[in-house]
Amino acid sequence: MDSAELEASSHGGASREQAPLSPRTALSQDATKKGRVVYVGHDKFGTRVPLDELRKLYLNELPGRVTDHERRTITYDGSLKKYPPVRLLRNCDRKRILVTGGAGFVGSHLVDRLMIMGNEVVVLDNFFTGRKNNIEHWLGHPNFELVRHDVVDPFMIEVDEIYHLACPASPPHYQYNPIKTVKTSVMGTINMLGLAKRTKAKFLLTSTSEIYGDPKEHPQKETYWGHVNPIGPRACYDEGKRVAETLTFAYAKQEKLDVRVARIFNTFGPRMNENDGRVVSNFIIQALRGEDLTVYGEGDQTRSFQYIHDLVDGLIQLMHSKAHEPVNLGNPDEYTIMEFAEIIRDTVNKEVRIVNLPSTTDDPQRRRPDITRAKTFLDWSPKFSVMQGIEETVEYFSKLANDL
Ligand SMILES: O=C(O)[C@H]1O[C@H](OP(=O)(O)OP(=O)(O)OC[C@H]2O[C@@H](n3ccc(=O)[nH]c3=O)[C@H](O)[C@@H]2O)[C@H](O)[C@@H](O)[C@@H]1O
């Protein structure tokens, strides 16, 4: 890790997956606030940017926007825009990049970074779970275009790179309309691969750790084939993404497409939808509201949580890499859900109770990425400690608290 990326520290952020510490011990070290990340990105890819620059994009009120919480109105005074600075690139160096699902949680952070790098960015989103708010700071920028479009229908454009993210990702959202979820994964991916074929664009699919199902191998390596119930409530997403991977590699083989596949493990951060339903946002919002934290089942199932800026670094580095096989992107820091609930309670609101609700069907019992491949081929590993990520996310949701 580049020492300049961290404040003076005796231990390095999240690089402790091999350390024989219990999560509790490790967290109390995180809580000392040493080793905090102050820069993200990488000089090699032109993505290096001070964390504070990114924070302005989601923590500050936009100029020219006045929210009256009493009357529940929002007024735009017409002077919304002083755009964040973007890198000046020569025309021949500037890429035109398509981001499907670019108004969503992950997509919007990726868009921020691609814009700051100086690229032209086109966002496709049908706004099922994405929101214009997430990218409104770029609306009207000469390098930016937003198109309301559902990837289930074909789309024509000339682009150099495609980051294909579009798909609801939270279990309540993807289970809301399972047929549509399968269509989005399968037809959406066929359409975007077809576009990549016509334009000879590089193509990156965001797949998921859910393709490993309820894994029998732990931690999960990319070579593991998974353990998925093909007819369970999660199948629309798990199997949809498995077919999306199959399609991606079929196009690579048959049509010689230049493809990348990221298998993303549980990721959290600002701009998660407040009714997203996933565990990090649920617990933080419940704690801020003084409500019980809802643990599904006994809470002994585990997850490994990654902060959003680490994921975005990983996606951009993957696109620039020669890794033509799937690559896990996640933080190997593993917690039981009960431990995680206690962390959020202790950090946000010690008054709230933790309650157990019935467990959900086919909930994976253990999940932790093996990130050897990402380290080897991308020179990537997560820099953010879970605690720093939680603090930033709490700050974000606290600012939204009046609207929640
Ligand atoms: O990130 C991943 O690898 C994938 O996993 C997630 O699914 P899941 O891990 O089940 O994410 P959550 O809904 O956040 O649940 C995590 C754990 O917390 C539990 N949970 C969730 C919410 C809650 O209020 N309480 C609670 O105990 C769930 O039962 C589960 O065991 C999402 O489906 C995907 O976004 C993603 O592709």
mmCIF file with all atom_site columns, C-alpha atoms in Angstrom, residues 33-157:
data_model
loop_
_atom_site.group_PDB
_atom_site.id
_atom_site.type_symbol
_atom_site.label_atom_id
_atom_site.label_alt_id
_atom_site.label_comp_id
_atom_site.label_asym_id
_atom_site.label_entity_id
_atom_site.label_seq_id
_atom_site.pdbx_PDB_ins_code
_atom_site.Cartn_x
_atom_site.Cartn_y
_atom_site.Cartn_z
_atom_site.occupancy
_atom_site.B_iso_or_equiv
_atom_site.pdbx_formal_charge
_atom_site.auth_seq_id
_atom_site.auth_comp_id
_atom_site.auth_asym_id
_atom_site.auth_atom_id
_atom_site.pdbx_PDB_model_num
ATOM 1   C CA . LYS A 1 33  ? -8.719  6.073  13.865  1.00 0.00 ? 33  LYS A CA 1
ATOM 2   C CA . LYS A 1 34  ? -5.121  5.599  12.853  1.00 0.00 ? 34  LYS A CA 1
ATOM 3   C CA . GLY A 1 35  ? -4.376  4.669  9.276   1.00 0.00 ? 35  GLY A CA 1
ATOM 4   C CA . ARG A 1 36  ? -7.348  6.470  7.789   1.00 0.00 ? 36  ARG A CA 1
ATOM 5   C CA . VAL A 1 37  ? -7.514  6.680  4.020   1.00 0.00 ? 37  VAL A CA 1
ATOM 6   C CA . VAL A 1 38  ? -7.124  10.243 2.704   1.00 0.00 ? 38  VAL A CA 1
ATOM 7   C CA . TYR A 1 39  ? -6.553  9.493  -1.002  1.00 0.00 ? 39  TYR A CA 1
ATOM 8   C CA . VAL A 1 40  ? -8.243  6.950  -3.242  1.00 0.00 ? 40  VAL A CA 1
ATOM 9   C CA . GLY A 1 41  ? -7.311  5.751  -6.708  1.00 0.00 ? 41  GLY A CA 1
ATOM 10  C CA . HIS A 1 42  ? -4.007  5.176  -8.383  1.00 0.00 ? 42  HIS A CA 1
ATOM 11  C CA . ASP A 1 43  ? -1.644  7.524  -10.272 1.00 0.00 ? 43  ASP A CA 1
ATOM 12  C CA . LYS A 1 44  ? -1.033  4.800  -12.828 1.00 0.00 ? 44  LYS A CA 1
ATOM 13  C CA . PHE A 1 45  ? -4.656  5.007  -14.005 1.00 0.00 ? 45  PHE A CA 1
ATOM 14  C CA . GLY A 1 46  ? -5.140  8.750  -13.438 1.00 0.00 ? 46  GLY A CA 1
ATOM 15  C CA . THR A 1 47  ? -7.736  7.944  -10.803 1.00 0.00 ? 47  THR A CA 1
ATOM 16  C CA . ARG A 1 48  ? -5.955  9.311  -7.740  1.00 0.00 ? 48  ARG A CA 1
ATOM 17  C CA . VAL A 1 49  ? -8.135  11.858 -5.965  1.00 0.00 ? 49  VAL A CA 1
ATOM 18  C CA . PRO A 1 50  ? -8.291  13.233 -2.401  1.00 0.00 ? 50  PRO A CA 1
ATOM 19  C CA . LEU A 1 51  ? -11.080 11.578 -0.445  1.00 0.00 ? 51  LEU A CA 1
ATOM 20  C CA . ASP A 1 52  ? -12.269 15.057 0.586   1.00 0.00 ? 52  ASP A CA 1
ATOM 21  C CA . GLU A 1 53  ? -12.978 15.910 -3.080  1.00 0.00 ? 53  GLU A CA 1
ATOM 22  C CA . LEU A 1 54  ? -15.260 12.881 -3.345  1.00 0.00 ? 54  LEU A CA 1
ATOM 23  C CA . ARG A 1 55  ? -16.895 13.602 0.007   1.00 0.00 ? 55  ARG A CA 1
ATOM 24  C CA . LYS A 1 56  ? -18.027 17.003 -1.326  1.00 0.00 ? 56  LYS A CA 1
ATOM 25  C CA . LEU A 1 57  ? -20.070 15.172 -3.953  1.00 0.00 ? 57  LEU A CA 1
ATOM 26  C CA . TYR A 1 58  ? -22.268 13.392 -1.441  1.00 0.00 ? 58  TYR A CA 1
ATOM 27  C CA . LEU A 1 59  ? -21.933 15.149 1.895   1.00 0.00 ? 59  LEU A CA 1
ATOM 28  C CA . ASN A 1 60  ? -22.368 18.821 0.949   1.00 0.00 ? 60  ASN A CA 1
ATOM 29  C CA . GLU A 1 61  ? -25.610 20.464 -0.056  1.00 0.00 ? 61  GLU A CA 1
ATOM 30  C CA . LEU A 1 62  ? -25.399 21.487 -3.693  1.00 0.00 ? 62  LEU A CA 1
ATOM 31  C CA . PRO A 1 63  ? -25.180 25.251 -4.143  1.00 0.00 ? 63  PRO A CA 1
ATOM 32  C CA . GLY A 1 64  ? -28.449 26.674 -5.373  1.00 0.00 ? 64  GLY A CA 1
ATOM 33  C CA . ARG A 1 65  ? -30.569 23.975 -3.751  1.00 0.00 ? 65  ARG A CA 1
ATOM 34  C CA . VAL A 1 66  ? -32.553 24.875 -0.663  1.00 0.00 ? 66  VAL A CA 1
ATOM 35  C CA . THR A 1 67  ? -34.461 22.193 1.228   1.00 0.00 ? 67  THR A CA 1
ATOM 36  C CA . ASP A 1 68  ? -37.256 23.325 3.557   1.00 0.00 ? 68  ASP A CA 1
ATOM 37  C CA . HIS A 1 69  ? -37.835 20.307 5.785   1.00 0.00 ? 69  HIS A CA 1
ATOM 38  C CA . GLU A 1 70  ? -40.812 21.919 7.567   1.00 0.00 ? 70  GLU A CA 1
ATOM 39  C CA . ARG A 1 71  ? -42.781 22.431 4.391   1.00 0.00 ? 71  ARG A CA 1
ATOM 40  C CA . ARG A 1 72  ? -41.129 19.484 2.655   1.00 0.00 ? 72  ARG A CA 1
ATOM 41  C CA . THR A 1 73  ? -40.238 21.523 -0.414  1.00 0.00 ? 73  THR A CA 1
ATOM 42  C CA . ILE A 1 74  ? -37.047 21.829 -2.404  1.00 0.00 ? 74  ILE A CA 1
ATOM 43  C CA . THR A 1 75  ? -36.173 24.971 -4.352  1.00 0.00 ? 75  THR A CA 1
ATOM 44  C CA . TYR A 1 76  ? -33.642 25.151 -7.167  1.00 0.00 ? 76  TYR A CA 1
ATOM 45  C CA . ASP A 1 77  ? -32.588 28.747 -7.704  1.00 0.00 ? 77  ASP A CA 1
ATOM 46  C CA . GLY A 1 78  ? -31.190 28.161 -11.190 1.00 0.00 ? 78  GLY A CA 1
ATOM 47  C CA . SER A 1 79  ? -27.531 28.564 -10.180 1.00 0.00 ? 79  SER A CA 1
ATOM 48  C CA . LEU A 1 80  ? -27.011 24.916 -9.315  1.00 0.00 ? 80  LEU A CA 1
ATOM 49  C CA . LYS A 1 81  ? -23.839 24.446 -11.093 1.00 0.00 ? 81  LYS A CA 1
ATOM 50  C CA . LYS A 1 82  ? -20.293 24.917 -10.387 1.00 0.00 ? 82  LYS A CA 1
ATOM 51  C CA . TYR A 1 83  ? -19.143 21.509 -11.544 1.00 0.00 ? 83  TYR A CA 1
ATOM 52  C CA . PRO A 1 84  ? -16.436 19.574 -9.752  1.00 0.00 ? 84  PRO A CA 1
ATOM 53  C CA . PRO A 1 85  ? -13.096 19.937 -11.581 1.00 0.00 ? 85  PRO A CA 1
ATOM 54  C CA . VAL A 1 86  ? -12.316 17.198 -14.090 1.00 0.00 ? 86  VAL A CA 1
ATOM 55  C CA . ARG A 1 87  ? -8.963  16.329 -15.609 1.00 0.00 ? 87  ARG A CA 1
ATOM 56  C CA . LEU A 1 88  ? -8.210  17.979 -18.942 1.00 0.00 ? 88  LEU A CA 1
ATOM 57  C CA . LEU A 1 89  ? -7.406  15.198 -21.431 1.00 0.00 ? 89  LEU A CA 1
ATOM 58  C CA . ARG A 1 90  ? -6.394  15.443 -25.055 1.00 0.00 ? 90  ARG A CA 1
ATOM 59  C CA . ASN A 1 91  ? -9.202  14.323 -27.370 1.00 0.00 ? 91  ASN A CA 1
ATOM 60  C CA . CYS A 1 92  ? -7.224  11.228 -28.337 1.00 0.00 ? 92  CYS A CA 1
ATOM 61  C CA . ASP A 1 93  ? -6.826  10.234 -24.671 1.00 0.00 ? 93  ASP A CA 1
ATOM 62  C CA . ARG A 1 94  ? -10.431 10.872 -23.626 1.00 0.00 ? 94  ARG A CA 1
ATOM 63  C CA . LYS A 1 95  ? -12.600 7.782  -23.717 1.00 0.00 ? 95  LYS A CA 1
ATOM 64  C CA . ARG A 1 96  ? -16.336 7.611  -24.153 1.00 0.00 ? 96  ARG A CA 1
ATOM 65  C CA . ILE A 1 97  ? -17.597 5.289  -21.469 1.00 0.00 ? 97  ILE A CA 1
ATOM 66  C CA . LEU A 1 98  ? -21.059 3.812  -21.014 1.00 0.00 ? 98  LEU A CA 1
ATOM 67  C CA . VAL A 1 99  ? -22.176 2.978  -17.477 1.00 0.00 ? 99  VAL A CA 1
ATOM 68  C CA . THR A 1 100 ? -25.428 1.030  -17.275 1.00 0.00 ? 100 THR A CA 1
ATOM 69  C CA . GLY A 1 101 ? -27.084 1.501  -13.900 1.00 0.00 ? 101 GLY A CA 1
ATOM 70  C CA . GLY A 1 102 ? -24.977 4.644  -13.530 1.00 0.00 ? 102 GLY A CA 1
ATOM 71  C CA . ALA A 1 103 ? -27.543 6.409  -11.318 1.00 0.00 ? 103 ALA A CA 1
ATOM 72  C CA . GLY A 1 104 ? -27.454 3.631  -8.713  1.00 0.00 ? 104 GLY A CA 1
ATOM 73  C CA . PHE A 1 105 ? -25.372 3.315  -5.581  1.00 0.00 ? 105 PHE A CA 1
ATOM 74  C CA . VAL A 1 106 ? -22.260 1.705  -7.113  1.00 0.00 ? 106 VAL A CA 1
ATOM 75  C CA . GLY A 1 107 ? -22.790 3.216  -10.565 1.00 0.00 ? 107 GLY A CA 1
ATOM 76  C CA . SER A 1 108 ? -22.899 6.809  -9.366  1.00 0.00 ? 108 SER A CA 1
ATOM 77  C CA . HIS A 1 109 ? -19.602 6.495  -7.475  1.00 0.00 ? 109 HIS A CA 1
ATOM 78  C CA . LEU A 1 110 ? -18.024 4.910  -10.533 1.00 0.00 ? 110 LEU A CA 1
ATOM 79  C CA . VAL A 1 111 ? -19.360 7.781  -12.656 1.00 0.00 ? 111 VAL A CA 1
ATOM 80  C CA . ASP A 1 112 ? -17.804 10.326 -10.264 1.00 0.00 ? 112 ASP A CA 1
ATOM 81  C CA . ARG A 1 113 ? -14.402 8.774  -10.706 1.00 0.00 ? 113 ARG A CA 1
ATOM 82  C CA . LEU A 1 114 ? -14.641 8.305  -14.478 1.00 0.00 ? 114 LEU A CA 1
ATOM 83  C CA . MET A 1 115 ? -15.759 11.942 -14.840 1.00 0.00 ? 115 MET A CA 1
ATOM 84  C CA . ILE A 1 116 ? -12.971 13.270 -12.594 1.00 0.00 ? 116 ILE A CA 1
ATOM 85  C CA . MET A 1 117 ? -10.529 11.262 -14.735 1.00 0.00 ? 117 MET A CA 1
ATOM 86  C CA . GLY A 1 118 ? -11.654 13.457 -17.661 1.00 0.00 ? 118 GLY A CA 1
ATOM 87  C CA . ASN A 1 119 ? -13.646 10.913 -19.674 1.00 0.00 ? 119 ASN A CA 1
ATOM 88  C CA . GLU A 1 120 ? -16.953 11.366 -21.471 1.00 0.00 ? 120 GLU A CA 1
ATOM 89  C CA . VAL A 1 121 ? -19.532 9.364  -19.558 1.00 0.00 ? 121 VAL A CA 1
ATOM 90  C CA . VAL A 1 122 ? -22.945 8.203  -20.733 1.00 0.00 ? 122 VAL A CA 1
ATOM 91  C CA . VAL A 1 123 ? -25.265 6.846  -18.057 1.00 0.00 ? 123 VAL A CA 1
ATOM 92  C CA . LEU A 1 124 ? -28.161 4.506  -18.832 1.00 0.00 ? 124 LEU A CA 1
ATOM 93  C CA . ASP A 1 125 ? -30.659 3.977  -16.050 1.00 0.00 ? 125 ASP A CA 1
ATOM 94  C CA . ASN A 1 126 ? -34.337 3.082  -15.818 1.00 0.00 ? 126 ASN A CA 1
ATOM 95  C CA . PHE A 1 127 ? -34.506 4.565  -12.269 1.00 0.00 ? 127 PHE A CA 1
ATOM 96  C CA . PHE A 1 128 ? -36.047 1.440  -10.750 1.00 0.00 ? 128 PHE A CA 1
ATOM 97  C CA . THR A 1 129 ? -33.500 1.606  -7.935  1.00 0.00 ? 129 THR A CA 1
ATOM 98  C CA . GLY A 1 130 ? -31.210 4.342  -9.316  1.00 0.00 ? 130 GLY A CA 1
ATOM 99  C CA . ARG A 1 131 ? -31.892 8.004  -8.567  1.00 0.00 ? 131 ARG A CA 1
ATOM 100 C CA . LYS A 1 132 ? -31.189 11.201 -10.450 1.00 0.00 ? 132 LYS A CA 1
ATOM 101 C CA . ASN A 1 133 ? -30.058 12.776 -7.160  1.00 0.00 ? 133 ASN A CA 1
ATOM 102 C CA . ASN A 1 134 ? -27.019 10.506 -7.156  1.00 0.00 ? 134 ASN A CA 1
ATOM 103 C CA . ILE A 1 135 ? -25.608 12.082 -10.295 1.00 0.00 ? 135 ILE A CA 1
ATOM 104 C CA . GLU A 1 136 ? -27.298 15.484 -10.349 1.00 0.00 ? 136 GLU A CA 1
ATOM 105 C CA . HIS A 1 137 ? -23.971 17.232 -9.765  1.00 0.00 ? 137 HIS A CA 1
ATOM 106 C CA . TRP A 1 138 ? -22.973 16.182 -13.312 1.00 0.00 ? 138 TRP A CA 1
ATOM 107 C CA . LEU A 1 139 ? -26.220 17.007 -15.126 1.00 0.00 ? 139 LEU A CA 1
ATOM 108 C CA . GLY A 1 140 ? -25.488 19.526 -17.875 1.00 0.00 ? 140 GLY A CA 1
ATOM 109 C CA . HIS A 1 141 ? -21.710 18.966 -17.774 1.00 0.00 ? 141 HIS A CA 1
ATOM 110 C CA . PRO A 1 142 ? -20.332 18.856 -21.346 1.00 0.00 ? 142 PRO A CA 1
ATOM 111 C CA . ASN A 1 143 ? -18.674 15.471 -20.692 1.00 0.00 ? 143 ASN A CA 1
ATOM 112 C CA . PHE A 1 144 ? -21.827 13.903 -19.259 1.00 0.00 ? 144 PHE A CA 1
ATOM 113 C CA . GLU A 1 145 ? -25.029 12.429 -20.684 1.00 0.00 ? 145 GLU A CA 1
ATOM 114 C CA . LEU A 1 146 ? -27.921 10.766 -18.901 1.00 0.00 ? 146 LEU A CA 1
ATOM 115 C CA . VAL A 1 147 ? -30.403 8.545  -20.747 1.00 0.00 ? 147 VAL A CA 1
ATOM 116 C CA . ARG A 1 148 ? -33.505 7.029  -19.178 1.00 0.00 ? 148 ARG A CA 1
ATOM 117 C CA . HIS A 1 149 ? -33.430 3.589  -20.717 1.00 0.00 ? 149 HIS A CA 1
ATOM 118 C CA . ASP A 1 150 ? -34.056 0.001  -19.684 1.00 0.00 ? 150 ASP A CA 1
ATOM 119 C CA . VAL A 1 151 ? -31.255 -2.336 -20.787 1.00 0.00 ? 151 VAL A CA 1
ATOM 120 C CA . VAL A 1 152 ? -33.850 -5.014 -21.524 1.00 0.00 ? 152 VAL A CA 1
ATOM 121 C CA . ASP A 1 153 ? -34.323 -3.061 -24.778 1.00 0.00 ? 153 ASP A CA 1
ATOM 122 C CA . PRO A 1 154 ? -31.422 -2.666 -27.237 1.00 0.00 ? 154 PRO A CA 1
ATOM 123 C CA . PHE A 1 155 ? -29.478 0.598  -27.224 1.00 0.00 ? 155 PHE A CA 1
ATOM 124 C CA . MET A 1 156 ? -27.192 2.033  -29.903 1.00 0.00 ? 156 MET A CA 1
ATOM 125 C CA . ILE A 1 157 ? -24.248 4.328  -29.221 1.00 0.00 ? 157 ILE A CA 1
#
